[in-house]
């Protein structure tokens, strides 16, 4: 278990405190050796590398964060809330998050805005800088993205499970995620990228998504995704049986 420190900004001479065992991060997650300060946006959602996430910005502190990010052309970090809420006093975040780059902005006359972010690098929060800004700021290390052991076999199993899952989703909900084209598109793509694409396509709760984000290698992530996809496909199959009995959905092949 790693430790997250809540530390002072040395330039402002503020006090420090340390929280032991704060976030329960796997110590084997591969770190890079470079750290930097990164503005943090705690949310009830998980952003994966390569994925898009639209956000409605209305709180003054996050209006400031986003304005600075746009003006300076700098990313910020999105972290899942561990305790607390998106609105109100600062929430306690999980310590692994994803760097977010703003790719589209729509400003409203009242100061609010809608933005679209794209996930880039994963990071681990080593410390929270207290009182540096009205929003959270973290001292972060960016994480490596190793493929892990035997990624090819895990990749094939995950893609097969994804295909079955997407067919089940389409049969039950007519959701666009059910298009078979996605599995064809991912053939020949590097395991690291495939693992992230699959992570973003599975409709599971944020805690399970966070666990996928924290996996130290693509191989381990693919194994876990295969397990989740098979579970979700079975559950969708059970639902489809009930819907078919009511004459509401097609057969699942």
CSV table of C-alpha atoms in Angstrom, one decimal, residues 2 10 18-19 32 41 57 65 84 103-105 108 112 118 124 163 165 183 190 192-194 196 210-211 252:
chain,number,residue,atom,x,y,z
A,2,UNK,CA,1.3,3.4,-1.0
A,10,UNK,CA,7.0,25.4,-0.4
A,18,UNK,CA,0.4,13.2,6.0
A,19,UNK,CA,-2.3,10.5,5.6
A,32,UNK,CA,8.0,6.9,-14.3
A,41,UNK,CA,-10.8,17.5,-11.1
A,57,UNK,CA,-18.4,23.3,-15.9
A,65,UNK,CA,-9.2,25.6,-13.7
A,84,UNK,CA,-17.2,13.2,-0.8
A,103,UNK,CA,-10.5,19.1,-27.3
A,104,UNK,CA,-13.7,21.2,-27.5
A,105,UNK,CA,-15.2,24.1,-25.6
A,108,UNK,CA,-22.3,30.1,-22.2
A,112,UNK,CA,-20.7,28.1,-17.5
A,118,UNK,CA,-9.7,13.3,-24.2
A,124,UNK,CA,-0.4,8.5,-9.6
A,163,UNK,CA,-17.6,-9.4,-29.7
A,165,UNK,CA,-20.8,-8.7,-25.4
A,183,UNK,CA,-13.9,-5.8,-32.9
A,190,UNK,CA,-1.4,-3.0,-29.9
A,192,UNK,CA,-2.2,-1.5,-24.6
A,193,UNK,CA,-4.5,0.4,-26.9
A,194,UNK,CA,-7.0,-2.4,-27.2
A,196,UNK,CA,-8.0,0.9,-23.1
A,210,UNK,CA,-11.2,2.4,-11.4
A,211,UNK,CA,-9.8,-1.1,-10.8
A,252,UNK,CA,-29.3,-13.8,-29.6
